PDB file with SEQRES, HELIX, SHEET and CRYST1 records, atoms N, CA, C and O in Angstrom:
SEQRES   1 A   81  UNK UNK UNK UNK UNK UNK UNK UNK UNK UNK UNK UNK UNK          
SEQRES   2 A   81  UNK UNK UNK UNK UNK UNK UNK UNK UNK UNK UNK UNK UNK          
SEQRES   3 A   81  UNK UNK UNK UNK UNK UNK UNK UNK UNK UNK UNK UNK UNK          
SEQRES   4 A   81  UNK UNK UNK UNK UNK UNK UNK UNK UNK UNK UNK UNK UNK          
SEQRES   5 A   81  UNK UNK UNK UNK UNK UNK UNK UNK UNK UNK UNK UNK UNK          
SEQRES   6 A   81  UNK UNK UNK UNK UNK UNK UNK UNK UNK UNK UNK UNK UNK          
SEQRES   7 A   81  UNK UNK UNK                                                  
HELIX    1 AA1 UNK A   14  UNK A   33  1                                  20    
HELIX    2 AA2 UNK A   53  UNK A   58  3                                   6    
HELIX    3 AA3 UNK A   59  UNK A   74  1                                  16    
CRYST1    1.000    1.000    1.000  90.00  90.00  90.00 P 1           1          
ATOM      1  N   UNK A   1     -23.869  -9.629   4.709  1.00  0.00           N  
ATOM      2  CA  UNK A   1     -23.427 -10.586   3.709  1.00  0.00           C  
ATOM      3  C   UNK A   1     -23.210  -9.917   2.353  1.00  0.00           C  
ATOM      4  O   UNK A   1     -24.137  -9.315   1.812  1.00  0.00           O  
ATOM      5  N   UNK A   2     -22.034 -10.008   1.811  1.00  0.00           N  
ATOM      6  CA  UNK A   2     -22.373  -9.697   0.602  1.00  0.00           C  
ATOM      7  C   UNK A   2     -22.752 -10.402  -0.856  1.00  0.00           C  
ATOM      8  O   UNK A   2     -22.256 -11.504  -1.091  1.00  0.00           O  
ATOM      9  N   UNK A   3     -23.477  -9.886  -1.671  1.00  0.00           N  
ATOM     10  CA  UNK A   3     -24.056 -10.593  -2.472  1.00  0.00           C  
ATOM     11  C   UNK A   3     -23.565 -10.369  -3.881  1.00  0.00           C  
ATOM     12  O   UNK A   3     -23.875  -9.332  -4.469  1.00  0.00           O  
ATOM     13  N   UNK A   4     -22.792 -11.316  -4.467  1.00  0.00           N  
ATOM     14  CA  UNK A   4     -22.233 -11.635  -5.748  1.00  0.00           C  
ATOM     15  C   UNK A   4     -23.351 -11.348  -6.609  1.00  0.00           C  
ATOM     16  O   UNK A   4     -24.459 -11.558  -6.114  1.00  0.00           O  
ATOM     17  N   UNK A   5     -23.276 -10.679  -8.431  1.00  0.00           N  
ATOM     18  CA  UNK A   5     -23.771 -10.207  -9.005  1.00  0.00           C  
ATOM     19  C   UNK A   5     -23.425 -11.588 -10.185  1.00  0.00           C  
ATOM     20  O   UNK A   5     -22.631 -11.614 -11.124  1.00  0.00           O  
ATOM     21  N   UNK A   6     -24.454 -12.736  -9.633  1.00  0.00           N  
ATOM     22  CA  UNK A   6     -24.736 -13.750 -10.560  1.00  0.00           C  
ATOM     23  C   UNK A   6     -25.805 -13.972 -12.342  1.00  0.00           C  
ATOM     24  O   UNK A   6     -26.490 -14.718 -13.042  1.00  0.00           O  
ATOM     25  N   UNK A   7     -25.303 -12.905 -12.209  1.00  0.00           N  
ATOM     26  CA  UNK A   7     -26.531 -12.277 -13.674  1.00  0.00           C  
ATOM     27  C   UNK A   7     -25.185 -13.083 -14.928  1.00  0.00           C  
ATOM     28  O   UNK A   7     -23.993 -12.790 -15.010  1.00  0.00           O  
ATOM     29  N   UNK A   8     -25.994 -14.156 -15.765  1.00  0.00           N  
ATOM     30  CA  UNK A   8     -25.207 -14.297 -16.425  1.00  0.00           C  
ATOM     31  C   UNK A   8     -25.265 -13.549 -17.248  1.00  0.00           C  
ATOM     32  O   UNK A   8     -26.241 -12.865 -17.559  1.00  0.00           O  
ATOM     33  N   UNK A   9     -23.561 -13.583 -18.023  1.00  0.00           N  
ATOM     34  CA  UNK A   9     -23.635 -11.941 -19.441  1.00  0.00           C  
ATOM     35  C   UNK A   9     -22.731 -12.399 -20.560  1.00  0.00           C  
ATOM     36  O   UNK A   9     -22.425 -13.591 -20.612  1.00  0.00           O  
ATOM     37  N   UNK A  10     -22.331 -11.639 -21.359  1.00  0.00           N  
ATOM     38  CA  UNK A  10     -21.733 -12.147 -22.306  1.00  0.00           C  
ATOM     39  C   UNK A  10     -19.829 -11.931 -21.756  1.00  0.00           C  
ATOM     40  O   UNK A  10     -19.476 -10.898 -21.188  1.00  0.00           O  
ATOM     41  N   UNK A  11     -18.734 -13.196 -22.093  1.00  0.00           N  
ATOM     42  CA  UNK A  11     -17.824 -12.891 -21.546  1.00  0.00           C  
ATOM     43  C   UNK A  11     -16.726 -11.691 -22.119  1.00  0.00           C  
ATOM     44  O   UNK A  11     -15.662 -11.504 -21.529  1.00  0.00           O  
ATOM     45  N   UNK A  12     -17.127 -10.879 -23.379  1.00  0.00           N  
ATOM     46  CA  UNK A  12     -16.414  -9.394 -23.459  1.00  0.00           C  
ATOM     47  C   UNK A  12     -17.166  -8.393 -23.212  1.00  0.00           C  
ATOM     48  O   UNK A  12     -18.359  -8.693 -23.163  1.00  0.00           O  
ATOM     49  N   UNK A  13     -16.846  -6.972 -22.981  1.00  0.00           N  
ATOM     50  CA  UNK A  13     -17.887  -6.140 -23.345  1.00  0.00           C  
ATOM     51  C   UNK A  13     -18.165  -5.784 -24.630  1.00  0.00           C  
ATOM     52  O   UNK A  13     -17.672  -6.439 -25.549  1.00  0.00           O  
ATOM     53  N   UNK A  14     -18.996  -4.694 -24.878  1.00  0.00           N  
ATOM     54  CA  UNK A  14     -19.320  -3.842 -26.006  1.00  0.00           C  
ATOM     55  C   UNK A  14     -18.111  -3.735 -26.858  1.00  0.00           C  
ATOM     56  O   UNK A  14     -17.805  -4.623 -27.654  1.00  0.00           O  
ATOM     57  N   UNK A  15     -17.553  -2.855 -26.722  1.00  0.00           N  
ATOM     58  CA  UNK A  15     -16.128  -2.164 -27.102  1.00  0.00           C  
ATOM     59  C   UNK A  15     -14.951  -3.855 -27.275  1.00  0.00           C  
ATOM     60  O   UNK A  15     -13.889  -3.862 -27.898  1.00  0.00           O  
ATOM     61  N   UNK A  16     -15.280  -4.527 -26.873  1.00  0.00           N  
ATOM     62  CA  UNK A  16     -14.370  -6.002 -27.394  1.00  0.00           C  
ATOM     63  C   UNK A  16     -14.979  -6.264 -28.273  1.00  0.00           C  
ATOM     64  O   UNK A  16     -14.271  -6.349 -29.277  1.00  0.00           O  
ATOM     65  N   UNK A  17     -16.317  -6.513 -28.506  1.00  0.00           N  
ATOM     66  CA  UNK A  17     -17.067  -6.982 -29.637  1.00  0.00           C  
ATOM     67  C   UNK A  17     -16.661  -6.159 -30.913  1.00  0.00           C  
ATOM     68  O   UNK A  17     -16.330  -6.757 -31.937  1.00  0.00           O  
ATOM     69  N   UNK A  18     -16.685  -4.869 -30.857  1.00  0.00           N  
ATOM     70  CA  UNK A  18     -16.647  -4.018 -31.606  1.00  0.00           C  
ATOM     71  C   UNK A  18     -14.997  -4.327 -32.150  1.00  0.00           C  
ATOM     72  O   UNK A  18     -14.807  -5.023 -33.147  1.00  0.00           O  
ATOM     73  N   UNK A  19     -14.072  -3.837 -31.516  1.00  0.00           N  
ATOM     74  CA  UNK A  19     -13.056  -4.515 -31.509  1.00  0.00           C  
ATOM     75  C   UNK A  19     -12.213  -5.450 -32.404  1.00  0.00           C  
ATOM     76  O   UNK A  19     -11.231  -5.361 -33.140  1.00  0.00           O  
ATOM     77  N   UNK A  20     -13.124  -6.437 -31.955  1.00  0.00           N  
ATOM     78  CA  UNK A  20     -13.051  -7.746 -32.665  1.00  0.00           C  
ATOM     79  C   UNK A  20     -13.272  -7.718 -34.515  1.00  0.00           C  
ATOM     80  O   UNK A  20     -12.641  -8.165 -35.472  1.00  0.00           O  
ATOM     81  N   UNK A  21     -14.601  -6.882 -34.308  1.00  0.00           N  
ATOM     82  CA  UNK A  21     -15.332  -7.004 -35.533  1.00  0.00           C  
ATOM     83  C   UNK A  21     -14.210  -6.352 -36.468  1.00  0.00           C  
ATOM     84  O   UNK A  21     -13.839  -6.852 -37.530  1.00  0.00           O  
ATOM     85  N   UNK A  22     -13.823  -5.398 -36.028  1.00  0.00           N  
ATOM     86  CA  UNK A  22     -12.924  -4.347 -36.759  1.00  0.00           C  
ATOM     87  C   UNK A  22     -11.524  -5.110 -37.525  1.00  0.00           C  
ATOM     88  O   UNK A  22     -10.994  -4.867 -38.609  1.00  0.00           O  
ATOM     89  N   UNK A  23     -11.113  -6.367 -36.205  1.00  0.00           N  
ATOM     90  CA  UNK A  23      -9.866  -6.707 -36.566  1.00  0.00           C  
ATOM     91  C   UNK A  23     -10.301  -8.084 -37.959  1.00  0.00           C  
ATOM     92  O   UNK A  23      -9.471  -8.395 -38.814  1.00  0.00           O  
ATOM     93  N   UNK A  24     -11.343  -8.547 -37.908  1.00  0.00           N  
ATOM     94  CA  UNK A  24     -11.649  -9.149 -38.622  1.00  0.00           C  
ATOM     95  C   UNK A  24     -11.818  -8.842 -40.086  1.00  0.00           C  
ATOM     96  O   UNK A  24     -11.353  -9.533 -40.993  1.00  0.00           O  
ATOM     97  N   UNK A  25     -12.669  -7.521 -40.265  1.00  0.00           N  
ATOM     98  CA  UNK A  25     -12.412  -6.998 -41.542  1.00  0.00           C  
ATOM     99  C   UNK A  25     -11.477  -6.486 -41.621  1.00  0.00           C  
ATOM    100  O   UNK A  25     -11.696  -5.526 -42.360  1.00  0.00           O  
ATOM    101  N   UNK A  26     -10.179  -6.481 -41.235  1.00  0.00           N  
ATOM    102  CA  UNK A  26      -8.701  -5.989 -41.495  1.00  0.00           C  
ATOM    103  C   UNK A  26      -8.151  -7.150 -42.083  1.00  0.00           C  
ATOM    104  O   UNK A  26      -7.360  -7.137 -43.027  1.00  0.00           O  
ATOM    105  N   UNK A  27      -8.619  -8.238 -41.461  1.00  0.00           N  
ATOM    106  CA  UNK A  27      -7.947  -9.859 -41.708  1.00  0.00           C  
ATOM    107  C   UNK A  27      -8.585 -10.198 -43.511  1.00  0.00           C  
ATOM    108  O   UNK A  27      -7.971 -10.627 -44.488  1.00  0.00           O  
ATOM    109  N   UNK A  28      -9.648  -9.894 -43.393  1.00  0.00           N  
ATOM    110  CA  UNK A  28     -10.332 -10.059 -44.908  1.00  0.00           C  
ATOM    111  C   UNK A  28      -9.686  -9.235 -45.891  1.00  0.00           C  
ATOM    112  O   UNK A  28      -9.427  -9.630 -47.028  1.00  0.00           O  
ATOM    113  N   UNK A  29      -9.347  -7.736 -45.313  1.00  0.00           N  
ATOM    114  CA  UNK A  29      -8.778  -6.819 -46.443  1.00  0.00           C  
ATOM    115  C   UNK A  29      -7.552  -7.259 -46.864  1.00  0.00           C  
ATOM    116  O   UNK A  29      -7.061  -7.250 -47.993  1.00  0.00           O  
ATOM    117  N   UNK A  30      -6.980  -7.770 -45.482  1.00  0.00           N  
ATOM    118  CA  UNK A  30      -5.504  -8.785 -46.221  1.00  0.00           C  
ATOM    119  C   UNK A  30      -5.407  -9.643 -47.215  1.00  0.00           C  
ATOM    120  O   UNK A  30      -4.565  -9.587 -48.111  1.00  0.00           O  
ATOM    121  N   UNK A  31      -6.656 -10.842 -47.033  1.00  0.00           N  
ATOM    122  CA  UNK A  31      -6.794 -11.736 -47.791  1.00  0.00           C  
ATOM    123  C   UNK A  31      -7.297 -11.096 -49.117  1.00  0.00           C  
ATOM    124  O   UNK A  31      -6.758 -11.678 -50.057  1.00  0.00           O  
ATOM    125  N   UNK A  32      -8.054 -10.204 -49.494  1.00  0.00           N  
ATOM    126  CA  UNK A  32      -8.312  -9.412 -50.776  1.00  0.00           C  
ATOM    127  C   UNK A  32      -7.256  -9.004 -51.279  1.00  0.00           C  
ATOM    128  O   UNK A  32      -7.087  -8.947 -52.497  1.00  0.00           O  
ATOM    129  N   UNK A  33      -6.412  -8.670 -50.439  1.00  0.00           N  
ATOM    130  CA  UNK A  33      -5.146  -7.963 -51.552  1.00  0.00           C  
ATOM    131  C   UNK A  33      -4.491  -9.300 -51.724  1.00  0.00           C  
ATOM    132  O   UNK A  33      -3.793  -9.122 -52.722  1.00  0.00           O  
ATOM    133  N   UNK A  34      -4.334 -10.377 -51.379  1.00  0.00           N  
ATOM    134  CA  UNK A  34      -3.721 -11.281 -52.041  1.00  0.00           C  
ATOM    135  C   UNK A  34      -4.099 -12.020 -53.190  1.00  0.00           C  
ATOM    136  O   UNK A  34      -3.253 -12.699 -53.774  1.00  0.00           O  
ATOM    137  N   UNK A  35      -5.508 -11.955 -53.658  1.00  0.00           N  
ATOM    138  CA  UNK A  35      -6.455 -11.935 -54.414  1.00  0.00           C  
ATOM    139  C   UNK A  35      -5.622 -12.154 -55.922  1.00  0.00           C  
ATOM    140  O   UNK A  35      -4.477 -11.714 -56.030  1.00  0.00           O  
ATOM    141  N   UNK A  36      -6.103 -12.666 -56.746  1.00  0.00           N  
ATOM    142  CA  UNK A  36      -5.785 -12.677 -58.551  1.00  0.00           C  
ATOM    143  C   UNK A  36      -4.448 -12.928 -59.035  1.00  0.00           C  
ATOM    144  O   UNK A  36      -3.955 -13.801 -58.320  1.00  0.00           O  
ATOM    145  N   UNK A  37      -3.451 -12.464 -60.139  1.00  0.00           N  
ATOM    146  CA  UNK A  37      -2.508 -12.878 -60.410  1.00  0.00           C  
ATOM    147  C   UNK A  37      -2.562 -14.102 -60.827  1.00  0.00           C  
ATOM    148  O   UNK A  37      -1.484 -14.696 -60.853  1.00  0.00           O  
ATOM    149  N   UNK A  38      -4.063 -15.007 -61.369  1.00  0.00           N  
ATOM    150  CA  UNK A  38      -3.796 -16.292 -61.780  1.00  0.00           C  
ATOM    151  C   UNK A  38      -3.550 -15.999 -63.450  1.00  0.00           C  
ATOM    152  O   UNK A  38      -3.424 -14.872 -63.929  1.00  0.00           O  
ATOM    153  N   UNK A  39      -3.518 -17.120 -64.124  1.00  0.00           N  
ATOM    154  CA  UNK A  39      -3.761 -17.092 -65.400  1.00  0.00           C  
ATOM    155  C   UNK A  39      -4.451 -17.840 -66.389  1.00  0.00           C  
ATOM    156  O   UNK A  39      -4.071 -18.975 -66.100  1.00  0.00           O  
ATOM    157  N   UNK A  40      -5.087 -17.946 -67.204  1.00  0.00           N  
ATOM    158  CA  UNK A  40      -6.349 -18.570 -67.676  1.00  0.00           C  
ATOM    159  C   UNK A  40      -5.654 -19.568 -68.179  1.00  0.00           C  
ATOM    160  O   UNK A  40      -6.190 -20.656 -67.970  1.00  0.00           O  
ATOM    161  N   UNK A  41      -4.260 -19.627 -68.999  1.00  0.00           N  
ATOM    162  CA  UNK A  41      -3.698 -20.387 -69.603  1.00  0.00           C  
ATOM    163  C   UNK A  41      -2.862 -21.076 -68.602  1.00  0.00           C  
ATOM    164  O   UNK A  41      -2.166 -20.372 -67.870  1.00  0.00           O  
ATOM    165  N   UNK A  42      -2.839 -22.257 -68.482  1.00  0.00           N  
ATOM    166  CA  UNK A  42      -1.708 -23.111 -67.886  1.00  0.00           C  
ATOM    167  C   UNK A  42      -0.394 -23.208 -68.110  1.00  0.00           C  
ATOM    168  O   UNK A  42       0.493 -23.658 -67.384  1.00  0.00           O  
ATOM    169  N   UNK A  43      -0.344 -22.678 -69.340  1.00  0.00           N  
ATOM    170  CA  UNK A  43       0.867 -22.748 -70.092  1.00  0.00           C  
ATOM    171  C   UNK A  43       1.705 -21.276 -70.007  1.00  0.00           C  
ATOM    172  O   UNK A  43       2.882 -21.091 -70.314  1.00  0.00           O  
ATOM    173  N   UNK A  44       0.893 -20.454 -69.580  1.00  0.00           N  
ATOM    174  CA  UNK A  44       1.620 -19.245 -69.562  1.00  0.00           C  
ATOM    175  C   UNK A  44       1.813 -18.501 -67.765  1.00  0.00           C  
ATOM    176  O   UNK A  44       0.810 -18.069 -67.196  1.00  0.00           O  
ATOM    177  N   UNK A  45       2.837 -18.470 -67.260  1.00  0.00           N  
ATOM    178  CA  UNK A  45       3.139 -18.158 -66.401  1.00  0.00           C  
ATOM    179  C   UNK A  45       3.448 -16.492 -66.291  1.00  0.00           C  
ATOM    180  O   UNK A  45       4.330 -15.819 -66.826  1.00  0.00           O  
ATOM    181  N   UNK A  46       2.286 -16.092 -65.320  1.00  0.00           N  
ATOM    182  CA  UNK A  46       2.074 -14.695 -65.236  1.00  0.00           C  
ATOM    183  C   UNK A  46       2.808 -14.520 -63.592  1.00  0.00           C  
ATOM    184  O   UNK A  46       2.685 -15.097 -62.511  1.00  0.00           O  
ATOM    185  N   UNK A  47       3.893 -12.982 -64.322  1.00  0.00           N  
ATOM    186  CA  UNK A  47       5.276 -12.787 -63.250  1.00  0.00           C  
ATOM    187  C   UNK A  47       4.213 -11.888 -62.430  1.00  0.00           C  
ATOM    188  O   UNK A  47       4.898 -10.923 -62.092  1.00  0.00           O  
ATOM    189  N   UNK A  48       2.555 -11.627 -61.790  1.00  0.00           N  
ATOM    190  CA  UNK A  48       1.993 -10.836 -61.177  1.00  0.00           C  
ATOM    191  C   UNK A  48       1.876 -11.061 -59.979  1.00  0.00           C  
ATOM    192  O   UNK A  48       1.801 -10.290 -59.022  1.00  0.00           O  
ATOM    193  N   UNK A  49       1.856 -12.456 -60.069  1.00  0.00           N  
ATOM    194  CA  UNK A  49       1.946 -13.401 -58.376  1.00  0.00           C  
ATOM    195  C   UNK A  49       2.895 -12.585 -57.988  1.00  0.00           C  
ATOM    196  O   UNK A  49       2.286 -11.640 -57.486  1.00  0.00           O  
ATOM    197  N   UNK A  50       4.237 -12.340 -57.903  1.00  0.00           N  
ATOM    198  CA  UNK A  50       4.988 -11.605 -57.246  1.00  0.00           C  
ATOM    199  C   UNK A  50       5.237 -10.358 -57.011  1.00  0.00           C  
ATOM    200  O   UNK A  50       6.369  -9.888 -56.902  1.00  0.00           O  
ATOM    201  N   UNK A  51       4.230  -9.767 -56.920  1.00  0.00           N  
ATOM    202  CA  UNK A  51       3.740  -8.333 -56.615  1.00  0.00           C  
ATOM    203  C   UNK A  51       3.751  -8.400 -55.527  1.00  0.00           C  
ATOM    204  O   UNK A  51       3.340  -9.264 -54.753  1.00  0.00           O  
ATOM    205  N   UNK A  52       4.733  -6.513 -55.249  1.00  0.00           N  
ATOM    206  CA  UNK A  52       4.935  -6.398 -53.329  1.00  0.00           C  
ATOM    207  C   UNK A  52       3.334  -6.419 -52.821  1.00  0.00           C  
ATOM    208  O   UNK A  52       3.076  -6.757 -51.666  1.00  0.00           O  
ATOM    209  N   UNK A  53       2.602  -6.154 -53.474  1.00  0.00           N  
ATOM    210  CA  UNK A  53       1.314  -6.707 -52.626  1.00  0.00           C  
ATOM    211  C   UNK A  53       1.346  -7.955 -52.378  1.00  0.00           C  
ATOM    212  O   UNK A  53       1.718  -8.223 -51.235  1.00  0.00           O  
ATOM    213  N   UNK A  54       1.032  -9.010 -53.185  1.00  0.00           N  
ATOM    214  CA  UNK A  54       0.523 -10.073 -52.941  1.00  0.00           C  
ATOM    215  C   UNK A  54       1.511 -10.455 -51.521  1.00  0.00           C  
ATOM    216  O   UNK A  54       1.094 -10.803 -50.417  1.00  0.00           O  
ATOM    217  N   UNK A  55       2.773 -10.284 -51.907  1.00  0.00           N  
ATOM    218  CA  UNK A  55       4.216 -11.085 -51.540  1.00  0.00           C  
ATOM    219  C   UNK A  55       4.120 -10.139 -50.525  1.00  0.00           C  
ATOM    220  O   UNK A  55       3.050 -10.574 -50.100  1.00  0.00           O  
ATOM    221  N   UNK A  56       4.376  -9.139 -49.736  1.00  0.00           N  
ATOM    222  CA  UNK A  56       4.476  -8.500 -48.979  1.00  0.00           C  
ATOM    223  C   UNK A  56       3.395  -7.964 -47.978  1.00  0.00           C  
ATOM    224  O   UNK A  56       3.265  -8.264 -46.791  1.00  0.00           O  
ATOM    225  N   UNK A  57       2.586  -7.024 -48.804  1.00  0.00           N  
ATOM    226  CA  UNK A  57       1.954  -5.815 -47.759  1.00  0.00           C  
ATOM    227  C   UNK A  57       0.426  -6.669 -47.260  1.00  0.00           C  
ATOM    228  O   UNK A  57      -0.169  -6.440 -46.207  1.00  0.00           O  
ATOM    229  N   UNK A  58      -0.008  -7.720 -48.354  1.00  0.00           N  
ATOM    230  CA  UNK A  58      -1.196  -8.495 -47.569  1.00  0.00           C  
ATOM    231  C   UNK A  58      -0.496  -9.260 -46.542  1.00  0.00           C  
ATOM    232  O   UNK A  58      -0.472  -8.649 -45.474  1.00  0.00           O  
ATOM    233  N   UNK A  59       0.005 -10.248 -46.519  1.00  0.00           N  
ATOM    234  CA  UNK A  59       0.436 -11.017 -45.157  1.00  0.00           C  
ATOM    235  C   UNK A  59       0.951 -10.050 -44.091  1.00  0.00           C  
ATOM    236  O   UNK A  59       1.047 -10.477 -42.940  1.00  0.00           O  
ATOM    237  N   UNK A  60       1.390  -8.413 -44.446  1.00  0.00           N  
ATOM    238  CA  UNK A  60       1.597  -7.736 -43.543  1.00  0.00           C  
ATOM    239  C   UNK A  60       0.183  -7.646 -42.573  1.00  0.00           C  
ATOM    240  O   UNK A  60      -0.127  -8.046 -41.451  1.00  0.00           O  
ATOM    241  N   UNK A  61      -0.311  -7.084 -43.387  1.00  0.00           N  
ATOM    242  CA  UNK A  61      -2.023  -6.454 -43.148  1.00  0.00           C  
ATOM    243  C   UNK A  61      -2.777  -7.833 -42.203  1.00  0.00           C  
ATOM    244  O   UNK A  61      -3.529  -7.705 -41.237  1.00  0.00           O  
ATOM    245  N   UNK A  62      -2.273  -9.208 -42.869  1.00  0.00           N  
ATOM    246  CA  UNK A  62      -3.345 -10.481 -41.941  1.00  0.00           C  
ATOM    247  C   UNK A  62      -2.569 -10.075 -40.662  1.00  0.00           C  
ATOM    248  O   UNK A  62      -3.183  -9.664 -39.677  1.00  0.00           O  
ATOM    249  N   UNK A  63      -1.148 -10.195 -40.677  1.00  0.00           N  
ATOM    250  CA  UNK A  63      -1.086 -10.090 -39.671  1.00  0.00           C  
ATOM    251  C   UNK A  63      -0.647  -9.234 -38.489  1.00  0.00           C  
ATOM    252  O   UNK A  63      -0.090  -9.573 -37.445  1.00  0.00           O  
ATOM    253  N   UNK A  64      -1.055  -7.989 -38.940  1.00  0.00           N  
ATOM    254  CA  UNK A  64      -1.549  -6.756 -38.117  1.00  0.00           C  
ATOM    255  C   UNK A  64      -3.068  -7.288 -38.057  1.00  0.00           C  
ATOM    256  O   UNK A  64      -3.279  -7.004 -36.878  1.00  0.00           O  
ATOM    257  N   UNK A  65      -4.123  -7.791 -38.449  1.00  0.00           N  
ATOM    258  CA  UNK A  65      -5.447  -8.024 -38.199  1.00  0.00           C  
ATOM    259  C   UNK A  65      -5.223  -9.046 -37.173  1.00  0.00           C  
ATOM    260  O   UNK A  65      -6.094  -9.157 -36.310  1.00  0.00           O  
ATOM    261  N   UNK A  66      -4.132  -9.860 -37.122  1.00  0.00           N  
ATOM    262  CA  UNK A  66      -4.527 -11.338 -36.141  1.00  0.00           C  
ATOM    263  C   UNK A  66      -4.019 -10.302 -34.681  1.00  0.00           C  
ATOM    264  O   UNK A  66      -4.477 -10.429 -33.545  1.00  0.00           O  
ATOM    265  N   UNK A  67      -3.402  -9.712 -34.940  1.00  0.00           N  
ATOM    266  CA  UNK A  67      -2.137  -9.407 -33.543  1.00  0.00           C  
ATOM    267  C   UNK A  67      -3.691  -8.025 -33.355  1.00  0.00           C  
ATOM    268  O   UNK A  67      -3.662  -7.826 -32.141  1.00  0.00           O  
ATOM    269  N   UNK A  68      -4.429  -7.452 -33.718  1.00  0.00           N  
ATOM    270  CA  UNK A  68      -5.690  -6.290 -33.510  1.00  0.00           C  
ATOM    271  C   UNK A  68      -6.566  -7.242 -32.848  1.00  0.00           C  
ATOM    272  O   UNK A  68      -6.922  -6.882 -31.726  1.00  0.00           O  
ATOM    273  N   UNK A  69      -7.024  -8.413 -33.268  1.00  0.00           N  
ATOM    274  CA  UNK A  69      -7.624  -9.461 -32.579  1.00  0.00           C  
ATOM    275  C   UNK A  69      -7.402  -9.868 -31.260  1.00  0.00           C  
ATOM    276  O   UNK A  69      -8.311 -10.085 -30.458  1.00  0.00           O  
ATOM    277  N   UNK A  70      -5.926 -10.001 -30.964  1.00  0.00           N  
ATOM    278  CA  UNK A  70      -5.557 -10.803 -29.695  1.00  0.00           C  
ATOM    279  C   UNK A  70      -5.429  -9.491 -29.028  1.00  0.00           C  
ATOM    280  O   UNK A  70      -5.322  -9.737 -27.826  1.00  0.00           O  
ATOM    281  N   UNK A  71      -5.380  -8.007 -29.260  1.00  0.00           N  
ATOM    282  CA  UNK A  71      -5.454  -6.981 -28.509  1.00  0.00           C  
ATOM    283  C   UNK A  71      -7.247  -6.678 -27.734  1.00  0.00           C  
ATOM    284  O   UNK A  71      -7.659  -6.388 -26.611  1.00  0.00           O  
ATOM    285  N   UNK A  72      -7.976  -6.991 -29.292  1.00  0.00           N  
ATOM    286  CA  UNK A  72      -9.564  -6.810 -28.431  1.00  0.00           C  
ATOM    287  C   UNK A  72      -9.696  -8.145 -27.860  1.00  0.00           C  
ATOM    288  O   UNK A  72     -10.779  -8.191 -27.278  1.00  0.00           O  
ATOM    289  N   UNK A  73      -9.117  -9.168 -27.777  1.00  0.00           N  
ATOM    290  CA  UNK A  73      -9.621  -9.797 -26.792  1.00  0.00           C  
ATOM    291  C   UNK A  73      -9.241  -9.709 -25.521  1.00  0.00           C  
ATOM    292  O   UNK A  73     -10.011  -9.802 -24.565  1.00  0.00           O  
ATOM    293  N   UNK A  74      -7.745  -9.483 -25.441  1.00  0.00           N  
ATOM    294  CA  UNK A  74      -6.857  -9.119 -24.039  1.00  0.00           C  
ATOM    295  C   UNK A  74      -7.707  -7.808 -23.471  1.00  0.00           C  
ATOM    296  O   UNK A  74      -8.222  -7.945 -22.361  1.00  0.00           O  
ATOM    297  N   UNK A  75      -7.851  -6.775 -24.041  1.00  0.00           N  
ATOM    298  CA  UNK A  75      -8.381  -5.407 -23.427  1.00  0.00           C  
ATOM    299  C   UNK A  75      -9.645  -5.762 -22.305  1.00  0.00           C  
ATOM    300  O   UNK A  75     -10.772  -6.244 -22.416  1.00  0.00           O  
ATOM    301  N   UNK A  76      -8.873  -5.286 -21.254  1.00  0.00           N  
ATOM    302  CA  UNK A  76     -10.010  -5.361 -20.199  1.00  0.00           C  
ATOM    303  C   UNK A  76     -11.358  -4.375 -20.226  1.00  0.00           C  
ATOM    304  O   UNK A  76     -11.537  -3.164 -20.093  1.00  0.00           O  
ATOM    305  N   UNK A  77     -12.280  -5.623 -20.490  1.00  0.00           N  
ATOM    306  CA  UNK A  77     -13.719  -4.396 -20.880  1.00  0.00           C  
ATOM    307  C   UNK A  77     -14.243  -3.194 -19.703  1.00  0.00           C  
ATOM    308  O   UNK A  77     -13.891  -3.567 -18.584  1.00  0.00           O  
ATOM    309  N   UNK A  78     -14.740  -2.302 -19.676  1.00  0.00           N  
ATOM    310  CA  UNK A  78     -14.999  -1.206 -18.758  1.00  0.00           C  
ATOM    311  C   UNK A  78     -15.908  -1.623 -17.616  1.00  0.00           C  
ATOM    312  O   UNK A  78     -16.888  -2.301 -17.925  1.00  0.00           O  
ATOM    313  N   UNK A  79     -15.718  -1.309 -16.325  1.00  0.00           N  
ATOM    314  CA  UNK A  79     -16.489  -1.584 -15.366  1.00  0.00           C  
ATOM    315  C   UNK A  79     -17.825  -0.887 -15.914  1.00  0.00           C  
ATOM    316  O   UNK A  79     -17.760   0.052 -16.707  1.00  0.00           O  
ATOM    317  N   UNK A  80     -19.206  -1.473 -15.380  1.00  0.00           N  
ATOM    318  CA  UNK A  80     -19.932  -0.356 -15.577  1.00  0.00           C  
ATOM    319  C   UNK A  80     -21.341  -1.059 -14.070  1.00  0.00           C  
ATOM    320  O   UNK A  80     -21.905  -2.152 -14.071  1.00  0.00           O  
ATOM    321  N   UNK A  81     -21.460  -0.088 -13.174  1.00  0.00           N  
ATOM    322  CA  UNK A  81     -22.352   0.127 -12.743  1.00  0.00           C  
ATOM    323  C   UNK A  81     -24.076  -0.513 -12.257  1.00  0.00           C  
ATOM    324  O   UNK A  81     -24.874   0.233 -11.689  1.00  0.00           O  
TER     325      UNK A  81                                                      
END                                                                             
């Protein structure tokens, strides 16, 4: 007979967790660079908001972090023994 290995476990491995963690602080570093450019005065409209950061290379960065995410979760974790 053979006997199924009913040990419950966690459903990624190691290396997904890890993974994961990584793509997450990529997702935060995005959201930091979009960060500031406000202005104290209401009345004065500061042209900083439109910085190729804000406007560009962070929403690049979230979403290279979301698409690093859906890679550690897809990655099939390692057999082990």
């Amino acid at each position: 007979m053979n006997k199924q290995n009913n040990k419950p476990g966690f459903a990624l491995g190691r290396e997904n967790y890890k993974l994961l963690l990584i793509g997450f602080v990529i997702i935060i570093i995005g959201f930091v660079l979009m960060m500031g450019g406000g202005s104290d005065d209401p009345n004065v409209f500061d042209e900083s908001i439109f910085s190729f950061r804000r406007i560009t290379l962070a929403p690049l960065v979230v979403l290279f972090g979301f698409a690093f995410e859906i890679y550690a979760i897809m990655k099939k974790p390692k057999e082990t023994k």
